CSV table of C-alpha atoms in Angstrom, one decimal:
chain,number,residue,atom,x,y,z
A,135,MET,CA,0.0,0.0,0.0
A,136,ALA,CA,1.4,3.4,-1.0
A,137,LEU,CA,2.0,6.1,1.6
A,138,HIS,CA,0.5,9.5,1.5
A,139,PRO,CA,3.1,12.0,0.3
A,140,ARG,CA,3.1,13.8,3.7
A,141,LYS,CA,3.9,10.5,5.4
A,142,ARG,CA,6.4,9.6,2.8
A,143,THR,CA,8.3,12.8,3.5
A,144,ARG,CA,8.1,12.2,7.3
A,145,ALA,CA,9.4,8.6,6.7
A,146,PHE,CA,12.3,9.9,4.6
A,147,LEU,CA,13.3,12.6,7.2
A,148,ALA,CA,13.1,9.9,9.9
A,149,LEU,CA,15.4,7.6,8.0
A,150,CYS,CA,17.8,10.5,7.3
A,151,ILE,CA,18.0,11.2,11.0
A,152,LEU,CA,18.5,7.6,11.9
A,153,LEU,CA,21.3,7.3,9.2
A,154,SER,CA,23.0,10.6,9.7
A,155,PRO,CA,25.5,9.4,12.5
A,156,LEU,CA,26.5,6.5,10.2
A,157,LEU,CA,26.9,8.9,7.2
A,158,LEU,CA,28.9,11.3,9.1
A,159,PHE,CA,31.2,8.5,10.5
A,160,GLY,CA,31.6,7.1,7.1
A,161,CYS,CA,32.7,10.6,5.8
A,162,SER,CA,35.0,11.1,8.7
A,163,ARG,CA,36.6,7.7,8.0
A,164,ARG,CA,37.1,8.7,4.3
A,165,ALA,CA,39.2,11.6,5.5
A,166,ASP,CA,41.6,9.4,7.4
A,167,TRP,CA,44.9,8.2,6.2
A,168,VAL,CA,45.9,5.2,8.5
A,169,GLU,CA,47.6,2.8,6.0
A,170,PHE,CA,51.0,3.4,4.5
A,171,ARG,CA,50.4,4.0,0.8
A,172,GLY,CA,46.7,3.4,1.2
A,173,GLU,CA,44.7,0.4,0.4
A,174,GLY,CA,46.8,-2.3,-1.3
A,175,GLY,CA,49.8,0.0,-1.3
A,176,ARG,CA,48.4,1.9,-4.3
A,177,GLY,CA,49.1,5.4,-3.2
A,178,VAL,CA,45.6,6.5,-3.9
A,179,SER,CA,43.4,8.7,-1.7
A,180,ALA,CA,39.8,8.2,-1.1
A,181,THR,CA,38.9,11.8,-1.8
A,182,ARG,CA,39.4,14.1,-4.8
A,183,ILE,CA,41.4,17.3,-4.5
A,184,SER,CA,42.4,19.6,-7.3
A,185,PRO,CA,44.7,22.8,-7.6
A,186,PRO,CA,45.2,25.5,-6.9
A,187,LEU,CA,46.2,24.9,-3.4
A,188,GLY,CA,47.2,27.2,-0.6
A,189,VAL,CA,48.9,26.8,2.6
A,190,ARG,CA,46.5,26.1,5.5
A,191,TRP,CA,49.3,26.2,8.1
A,192,ARG,CA,53.0,25.2,8.4
A,193,ILE,CA,55.6,24.8,11.1
A,194,ARG,CA,59.3,24.4,11.3
A,195,LEU,CA,60.2,21.5,13.6
A,196,GLN,CA,63.9,22.4,14.2
A,197,GLU,CA,65.9,25.5,14.0
A,198,ASP,CA,69.4,24.3,13.3
A,199,GLY,CA,69.1,24.7,9.6
A,200,ARG,CA,70.6,21.3,8.6
A,201,ARG,CA,69.2,19.3,5.8
A,202,ILE,CA,67.5,16.0,6.9
A,203,ASP,CA,67.4,12.8,4.8
A,204,SER,CA,64.1,11.4,5.8
A,205,PHE,CA,60.6,12.6,6.8
A,206,ASN,CA,58.3,9.7,6.3
A,207,PRO,CA,54.6,9.8,5.9
A,208,PRO,CA,52.3,10.7,8.8
A,209,VAL,CA,49.0,9.1,9.7
A,210,VAL,CA,45.8,11.1,10.0
A,211,ILE,CA,42.9,10.1,12.1
A,212,GLY,CA,39.9,12.5,12.5
A,213,ASP,CA,41.4,15.9,13.4
A,214,THR,CA,44.8,14.8,14.4
A,215,ILE,CA,48.1,14.2,12.6
A,216,TYR,CA,50.6,11.8,14.0
A,217,PHE,CA,54.3,11.6,12.9
A,218,GLY,CA,57.9,11.3,14.0
A,219,SER,CA,60.8,13.5,13.1
A,220,GLY,CA,64.6,13.5,12.8
A,221,ASP,CA,64.6,15.7,15.9
A,222,GLY,CA,63.7,12.5,18.0
A,223,ASN,CA,60.2,13.8,18.7
A,224,PHE,CA,56.9,12.2,17.9
A,225,TYR,CA,54.1,14.7,17.5
A,226,ALA,CA,50.3,14.8,17.6
A,227,LEU,CA,49.1,18.1,15.9
A,228,ASP,CA,45.6,19.5,15.1
A,229,VAL,CA,44.9,19.1,11.4
A,230,GLU,CA,42.9,22.3,11.2
A,231,SER,CA,45.4,24.7,13.1
A,232,GLY,CA,48.8,22.9,13.7
A,233,PHE,CA,48.1,23.3,17.4
A,234,MET,CA,50.3,20.7,19.3
A,235,ARG,CA,48.2,18.3,21.2
A,236,TRP,CA,51.1,16.4,22.7
A,237,ILE,CA,54.8,15.7,22.0
A,238,PHE,CA,56.8,12.5,23.0
A,239,ARG,CA,60.5,12.6,23.2
A,240,SER,CA,62.2,9.3,22.1
A,241,GLY,CA,66.0,8.4,22.5
A,242,GLY,CA,67.0,8.8,18.9
A,243,GLU,CA,65.8,10.1,15.5
A,244,ILE,CA,62.5,8.8,14.3
A,245,ASN,CA,62.4,7.4,10.7
A,246,SER,CA,59.8,4.8,11.0
A,247,ILE,CA,56.2,5.0,9.7
A,248,PRO,CA,53.7,4.9,12.5
A,249,TYR,CA,50.5,2.9,12.8
A,250,ALA,CA,47.4,3.6,14.9
A,251,ASP,CA,44.6,1.6,16.3
A,252,ASP,CA,41.6,2.6,18.3
A,253,ARG,CA,43.7,3.5,21.4
A,254,HIS,CA,47.3,3.5,20.6
A,255,ILE,CA,49.9,4.9,18.2
A,256,TYR,CA,53.1,2.6,17.4
A,257,PHE,CA,56.3,3.7,16.0
A,258,GLY,CA,60.0,2.7,16.0
A,259,SER,CA,63.1,4.8,16.8
A,260,LYS,CA,66.7,4.9,16.0
A,261,ASP,CA,67.3,4.2,19.7
A,262,GLY,CA,66.2,0.7,18.9
A,263,ARG,CA,62.9,0.7,20.6
A,264,LEU,CA,59.3,0.1,19.4
A,265,TYR,CA,56.9,2.5,21.2
A,266,ALA,CA,53.3,2.3,21.9
A,267,LEU,CA,51.8,5.6,23.1
A,268,SER,CA,48.3,6.6,24.2
A,269,ARG,CA,46.6,8.5,21.3
A,270,LEU,CA,44.8,10.7,23.8
A,271,ASP,CA,47.8,12.2,25.8
A,272,GLY,CA,51.0,10.7,24.3
A,273,GLN,CA,51.9,8.9,27.4
A,274,GLU,CA,54.0,5.7,27.0
A,275,VAL,CA,52.0,2.5,27.4
A,276,TRP,CA,54.9,0.1,26.7
A,277,SER,CA,58.1,-0.2,24.7
A,278,PHE,CA,60.0,-3.0,23.2
A,279,SER,CA,63.8,-3.3,22.7
A,280,ALA,CA,65.1,-4.7,19.3
A,281,ASN,CA,68.7,-5.6,18.6
A,282,GLY,CA,69.2,-2.7,16.3
A,283,GLN,CA,67.7,0.6,14.9
A,284,ILE,CA,64.2,0.6,13.8
A,285,ASN,CA,63.8,2.3,10.5
A,286,SER,CA,60.8,0.5,9.2
A,287,LEU,CA,57.0,0.6,8.7
A,288,VAL,CA,55.0,-0.4,11.8
A,289,ARG,CA,51.8,-2.3,11.1
A,290,ARG,CA,49.1,-3.9,13.0
A,291,TYR,CA,47.7,-7.2,11.5
A,292,GLY,CA,45.2,-9.3,13.6
A,293,ASP,CA,46.8,-9.8,17.0
A,294,TYR,CA,50.3,-8.8,15.8
A,295,VAL,CA,52.2,-5.6,15.9
A,296,ILE,CA,54.8,-6.1,13.2
A,297,PHE,CA,58.0,-4.1,12.5
A,298,VAL,CA,61.7,-4.7,11.3
A,299,GLY,CA,64.9,-4.1,13.1
A,300,ASP,CA,67.9,-3.1,10.8
A,301,ALA,CA,69.9,-6.3,10.0
A,302,ASP,CA,68.2,-8.0,13.0
A,303,ALA,CA,64.7,-9.4,12.6
A,304,ILE,CA,61.1,-9.0,11.6
A,305,TYR,CA,59.2,-8.9,14.9
A,306,PHE,CA,55.7,-10.0,15.6
A,307,LEU,CA,54.7,-8.6,18.9
A,308,SER,CA,51.2,-8.9,20.8
A,309,PRO,CA,49.2,-5.7,21.3
A,310,GLU,CA,50.7,-5.6,24.8
A,311,GLY,CA,54.3,-5.6,23.4
A,312,GLU,CA,55.3,-9.2,24.2
A,313,GLU,CA,57.3,-11.1,21.3
A,314,ARG,CA,55.1,-13.8,19.7
A,315,PHE,CA,57.7,-14.8,17.0
A,316,ARG,CA,60.3,-13.3,14.7
A,317,VAL,CA,61.8,-13.9,11.2
A,318,ASN,CA,65.5,-13.3,10.7
A,319,ASN,CA,66.5,-10.1,8.9
A,320,PRO,CA,70.3,-10.8,8.4
A,321,GLY,CA,71.3,-7.9,5.9
A,322,TRP,CA,68.5,-5.4,5.0
A,323,TYR,CA,68.2,-1.9,6.4
A,324,HIS,CA,65.4,0.7,6.2
A,325,PHE,CA,63.0,-2.0,5.5
A,326,THR,CA,59.4,-1.8,4.7
A,327,PHE,CA,56.4,-4.0,3.6
A,328,LEU,CA,53.0,-4.4,2.4
A,329,ILE,CA,50.3,-6.7,4.0
A,330,ALA,CA,47.6,-8.0,1.6
A,331,ASP,CA,45.3,-11.0,2.3
A,332,GLY,CA,47.4,-12.2,5.2
A,333,VAL,CA,50.7,-12.2,3.1
A,334,MET,CA,53.6,-9.9,4.0
A,335,TYR,CA,55.1,-8.5,0.7
A,336,PHE,CA,58.1,-8.8,1.3
A,337,ALA,CA,60.0,-10.5,4.1
A,338,THR,CA,63.5,-11.6,4.4
A,339,GLY,CA,64.3,-15.3,4.0
A,340,PRO,CA,66.9,-17.7,5.4
A,341,ARG,CA,69.8,-16.3,3.4
A,342,VAL,CA,71.1,-12.6,3.2
A,343,LEU,CA,69.5,-11.9,-0.1
A,344,ASP,CA,66.4,-14.1,0.1
A,345,VAL,CA,63.3,-11.9,0.0
A,346,GLY,CA,59.7,-13.0,-0.7
A,347,PRO,CA,56.1,-13.0,0.3
A,348,PHE,CA,55.4,-14.5,3.8
A,349,ASP,CA,52.2,-16.0,4.8
A,350,ILE,CA,51.8,-14.7,8.4
A,351,ASN,CA,49.2,-17.2,9.5
A,352,ARG,CA,51.0,-20.3,8.1
A,353,ARG,CA,54.4,-18.8,8.8
A,354,GLU,CA,55.9,-19.7,5.6
A,355,PHE,CA,57.3,-18.2,2.4
A,356,LEU,CA,55.3,-18.6,-0.8
A,357,TRP,CA,58.3,-17.9,-3.1
A,358,PHE,CA,61.4,-15.7,-3.3
A,359,ILE,CA,62.1,-12.8,-5.6
A,360,PRO,CA,64.3,-14.1,-8.5
A,361,PHE,CA,67.3,-11.6,-7.9
A,362,HIS,CA,69.4,-13.6,-10.3
A,363,GLU,CA,67.0,-12.4,-13.1
A,364,ILE,CA,66.4,-9.0,-11.7
A,365,ASN,CA,70.0,-8.2,-10.8
A,366,ALA,CA,69.5,-5.1,-8.7
A,367,ILE,CA,71.0,-4.0,-5.4
A,368,TRP,CA,67.7,-2.3,-4.0
A,369,TYR,CA,64.0,-2.7,-4.3
A,370,SER,CA,61.0,-0.6,-3.3
A,371,VAL,CA,57.9,-1.3,-1.3
A,372,ALA,CA,55.3,-3.2,-3.4
A,373,SER,CA,51.8,-2.5,-4.4
A,374,ILE,CA,49.1,-5.0,-5.4
A,375,ARG,CA,46.7,-4.8,-8.3
A,376,GLY,CA,44.6,-8.0,-9.0
A,377,ASP,CA,46.9,-11.0,-9.3
A,378,LEU,CA,50.2,-8.9,-9.8
A,379,VAL,CA,52.6,-7.4,-7.3
A,380,HIS,CA,54.4,-4.3,-8.6
A,381,PHE,CA,57.7,-2.8,-7.3
A,382,GLY,CA,60.8,-0.8,-8.6
A,383,THR,CA,64.4,-1.5,-8.3
A,384,ALA,CA,67.6,0.6,-8.5
A,385,ASP,CA,71.2,-0.5,-9.3
A,386,ILE,CA,74.0,2.0,-8.9
A,387,ARG,CA,76.9,-0.2,-9.8
A,388,ARG,CA,77.3,1.0,-13.4
A,389,GLY,CA,75.5,4.3,-13.1
A,390,THR,CA,71.8,4.6,-12.2
A,391,GLU,CA,69.7,1.7,-13.7
A,392,LEU,CA,66.1,1.7,-12.9
A,393,GLY,CA,63.9,-1.3,-13.1
A,394,PHE,CA,60.1,-1.8,-13.1
A,395,TYR,CA,58.6,-5.1,-12.4
A,396,ALA,CA,55.2,-7.0,-12.2
A,397,LEU,CA,55.3,-10.5,-10.7
A,398,ASP,CA,52.6,-13.1,-10.3
A,399,ARG,CA,51.4,-13.0,-6.7
A,400,ARG,CA,51.0,-16.8,-6.6
A,401,THR,CA,54.2,-18.0,-8.1
A,402,GLY,CA,56.7,-15.2,-8.2
A,403,ARG,CA,56.9,-15.4,-12.1
A,404,ILE,CA,58.0,-12.2,-13.9
A,405,VAL,CA,55.0,-11.2,-15.9
A,406,TRP,CA,56.7,-8.1,-17.3
A,407,SER,CA,59.8,-5.9,-16.6
A,408,ARG,CA,61.4,-2.7,-17.9
A,409,THR,CA,64.9,-1.7,-17.3
A,410,LEU,CA,65.9,1.9,-18.1
A,411,ASP,CA,68.9,4.1,-17.6
A,412,GLY,CA,68.2,7.0,-15.1
A,413,VAL,CA,67.8,10.4,-16.7
A,414,PHE,CA,69.3,13.4,-15.0
A,415,PRO,CA,69.0,17.0,-16.2
A,416,GLY,CA,71.9,19.0,-17.6
A,417,ALA,CA,75.6,18.3,-17.5
A,418,GLY,CA,77.6,17.4,-14.3
A,419,TRP,CA,75.8,14.2,-13.2
A,420,ALA,CA,78.9,12.1,-12.9
A,421,PHE,CA,78.9,8.6,-11.4
A,422,HIS,CA,79.7,9.9,-8.0
A,423,ASP,CA,76.8,12.4,-8.1
A,424,GLN,CA,74.3,9.7,-9.1
A,425,TRP,CA,75.7,7.5,-6.2
A,426,ASP,CA,75.3,10.3,-3.7
A,427,PHE,CA,71.7,10.9,-5.1
A,428,PHE,CA,70.8,7.3,-4.6
A,429,PHE,CA,72.0,7.1,-1.2
A,430,ARG,CA,70.4,10.4,-0.2
A,431,ASN,CA,67.1,8.6,-0.9
A,432,MET,CA,67.7,5.4,1.0
A,433,GLU,CA,66.0,6.4,4.2
A,434,MET,CA,62.8,7.3,2.4
A,435,LEU,CA,60.7,4.2,2.9
A,436,ASP,CA,58.4,5.0,-0.1
A,437,PHE,CA,61.4,5.7,-2.4
A,438,LEU,CA,60.3,4.6,-6.0
A,439,ALA,CA,57.0,3.2,-4.6
A,440,PRO,CA,54.5,2.4,-7.4
A,441,THR,CA,51.3,4.3,-7.6
A,442,ILE,CA,48.4,2.4,-9.2
A,443,TRP,CA,45.5,4.3,-10.8
A,444,ARG,CA,43.0,2.5,-13.0
A,445,ASP,CA,45.0,0.4,-15.6
A,446,LEU,CA,48.3,2.4,-14.9
A,447,VAL,CA,51.3,1.9,-12.6
A,448,ILE,CA,53.1,5.2,-12.1
A,449,TYR,CA,56.7,5.7,-10.8
A,450,THR,CA,58.3,9.0,-9.5
A,451,GLY,CA,61.6,9.1,-8.0
A,452,GLY,CA,65.0,7.5,-8.8
A,453,ASP,CA,65.8,10.2,-11.5
A,454,ALA,CA,64.2,13.3,-13.1
A,455,VAL,CA,61.4,11.5,-14.9
A,456,ALA,CA,57.8,10.5,-14.0
A,457,ARG,CA,56.7,7.3,-15.9
A,458,ALA,CA,53.4,5.5,-16.4
A,459,PHE,CA,53.1,1.9,-17.6
A,460,HIS,CA,50.1,-0.2,-18.4
A,461,ALA,CA,49.8,-2.3,-15.2
A,462,ASP,CA,49.1,-5.5,-16.9
A,463,THR,CA,51.5,-5.4,-19.9
A,464,GLY,CA,54.3,-2.9,-19.1
A,465,GLU,CA,53.7,-0.8,-22.1
A,466,LEU,CA,54.9,2.9,-21.6
A,467,ARG,CA,51.9,5.1,-21.6
A,468,TRP,CA,53.5,8.4,-20.8
A,469,GLU,CA,56.6,9.9,-19.3
A,470,HIS,CA,57.3,13.6,-18.1
A,471,ALA,CA,60.9,14.8,-17.7
A,472,PHE,CA,61.7,17.6,-15.3
A,473,ASP,CA,64.6,20.1,-14.9
A,474,THR,CA,65.5,18.7,-11.5
A,475,PRO,CA,65.4,15.2,-10.0
A,476,VAL,CA,62.1,14.0,-8.5
A,477,SER,CA,62.2,14.0,-4.8
A,478,SER,CA,59.4,11.7,-3.7
A,479,SER,CA,57.0,9.0,-4.8
A,480,SER,CA,53.4,10.1,-5.7
A,481,THR,CA,49.9,10.2,-4.4
A,482,ILE,CA,46.7,10.4,-6.4
A,483,ALA,CA,43.5,12.1,-5.5
A,484,GLY,CA,40.8,11.9,-8.2
A,485,ASN,CA,42.9,11.9,-11.4
A,486,ARG,CA,45.5,14.4,-10.0
A,487,LEU,CA,49.1,13.1,-9.3
A,488,TYR,CA,51.1,14.9,-6.6
A,489,PHE,CA,54.9,14.6,-5.8
A,490,GLY,CA,57.9,16.6,-5.1
A,491,LEU,CA,61.0,17.9,-7.0
A,492,TYR,CA,64.4,18.6,-5.6
A,493,GLY,CA,65.7,22.2,-5.6
A,494,ASN,CA,69.0,23.5,-6.6
A,495,ASP,CA,70.9,26.8,-7.0
A,496,GLN,CA,68.8,27.6,-10.2
A,497,ARG,CA,65.4,26.2,-9.2
A,498,PRO,CA,63.5,26.0,-6.1
A,499,SER,CA,62.1,22.8,-4.6
A,500,ARG,CA,58.5,22.2,-5.7
A,501,LEU,CA,55.3,20.3,-5.1
A,502,VAL,CA,53.9,19.5,-8.6
A,503,CYS,CA,50.6,18.1,-9.9
A,504,LEU,CA,50.1,16.0,-13.1
A,505,ASP,CA,47.1,14.7,-14.9
A,506,ALA,CA,47.3,11.0,-14.0
A,507,ARG,CA,45.9,10.0,-17.4
A,508,THR,CA,48.2,11.9,-19.7
A,509,GLY,CA,51.3,13.1,-17.5
A,510,ARG,CA,50.5,16.8,-18.5
A,511,LEU,CA,51.7,19.3,-15.8
A,512,LEU,CA,48.7,21.0,-14.3
A,513,TRP,CA,50.2,23.1,-11.4
A,514,TYR,CA,53.2,23.5,-9.1
A,515,MET,CA,53.9,25.3,-5.8
A,516,GLU,CA,57.4,26.3,-4.5
A,517,THR,CA,58.2,24.8,-1.1
A,518,GLU,CA,60.8,25.5,1.5
A,519,GLY,CA,62.9,22.3,1.2
A,520,SER,CA,62.3,19.2,-0.9
A,521,LEU,CA,59.4,16.7,-0.2
A,522,LEU,CA,60.8,13.6,1.4
A,523,SER,CA,57.9,11.2,1.0
A,524,ALA,CA,54.7,11.1,-1.0
A,525,PRO,CA,52.2,13.6,0.3
A,526,VAL,CA,49.4,12.3,2.3
A,527,ILE,CA,46.0,13.3,1.2
A,528,ALA,CA,43.3,13.1,3.8
A,529,GLY,CA,40.1,14.7,3.2
A,530,ARG,CA,40.5,18.2,1.8
A,531,ARG,CA,44.2,18.5,2.9
A,532,ILE,CA,47.5,17.7,1.4
A,533,ILE,CA,50.2,16.9,4.1
A,534,PHE,CA,54.0,16.5,3.8
A,535,GLY,CA,57.4,17.4,5.4
A,536,THR,CA,60.5,18.7,3.7
A,537,ASP,CA,64.2,18.2,4.1
A,538,ARG,CA,64.4,21.6,5.8
A,539,SER,CA,62.2,20.3,8.7
A,540,VAL,CA,59.2,22.2,7.5
A,541,PHE,CA,55.7,20.5,7.9
A,542,TYR,CA,53.0,21.7,5.5
A,543,VAL,CA,49.3,21.4,5.4
A,544,LEU,CA,47.8,22.6,2.1
A,545,GLU,CA,44.1,23.0,1.1
A,546,GLU,CA,42.1,23.9,-2.0
A,547,VAL,CA,41.9,27.7,-2.7
A,548,PHE,CA,38.5,27.5,-4.4
């Protein structure tokens, strides 16, 4: 039986009132950025943001003027930004104003990428400790000592808190900070990983150079990266698209050589690969300059991280070119060369691709925006210092730190 129009209106309003808390909660969650590189490690924001952008606020975290080598991505939950810094402090700032909610002092520089759950925020420090703090007031809940510096991603999976100690081990702790088990990490530093469908991409195997996907629940490796075929000395964090796992590589033994790979998630078979010589602008980029550039980026845990958008996998960093390949075939779809090297991997919001460029004596550091579909330059903004990680895009804000210890929050102008 049909309702009278007035009754239909009342019923609709009642339903809206009933659902409004859920809708508001859903919208607020869409504004969060709690997982490194986003869902599946794809580097894609759930919201759309378009230039021009203006500075909502910015702060300088330390005043000594030295250039720092790392400023890894923050996490954003509701109205609070959480991140660690090279000054040894871990910060909780108000996203709207930059007001400092609390600060925690660790015993060393903080290079790890934090993780937050409902109550706690977790991060590692170069003092060799993994910290769990109260999100509410920054008080230490517990800490765990590793056998080396902790310069890794921290991730909560099920009943495990997972992180990696440099040339030490991959640790699996309980939420209370007790060790459940570990996997040997004999030779890798500044280690990061992706977890998808209960599998850790990638973990270190029984020998120094063994790296492969590790099934956390079964505690076994599925396969190992065929480094004898890849022939690289470094590889990036991975991203997942369907049955493929994507990652980049770099080899500096004969000058900068960049590799781009798609492997079958189930078998480790190389589905496609591309190997290219690094491109640097102008004269003067001798071998030692490229070597210095490579090692300058080593502490950036998302260095050369792939960004996946629709049927494209996009790489920025490693040299002065942004490149987009067809994710399934490896066909080069577009590339964009710059007048200075790229300083960060990228993040996509809508169909806009955001990342940083290094500055030099002639050109300032910049945040740039490309059309993800075509690679066309849409907009740029000069920054004080170079971006040191892919910008985090949470709600209507773009958030990043620079090698001059300046922390930015941007917003749409119009």
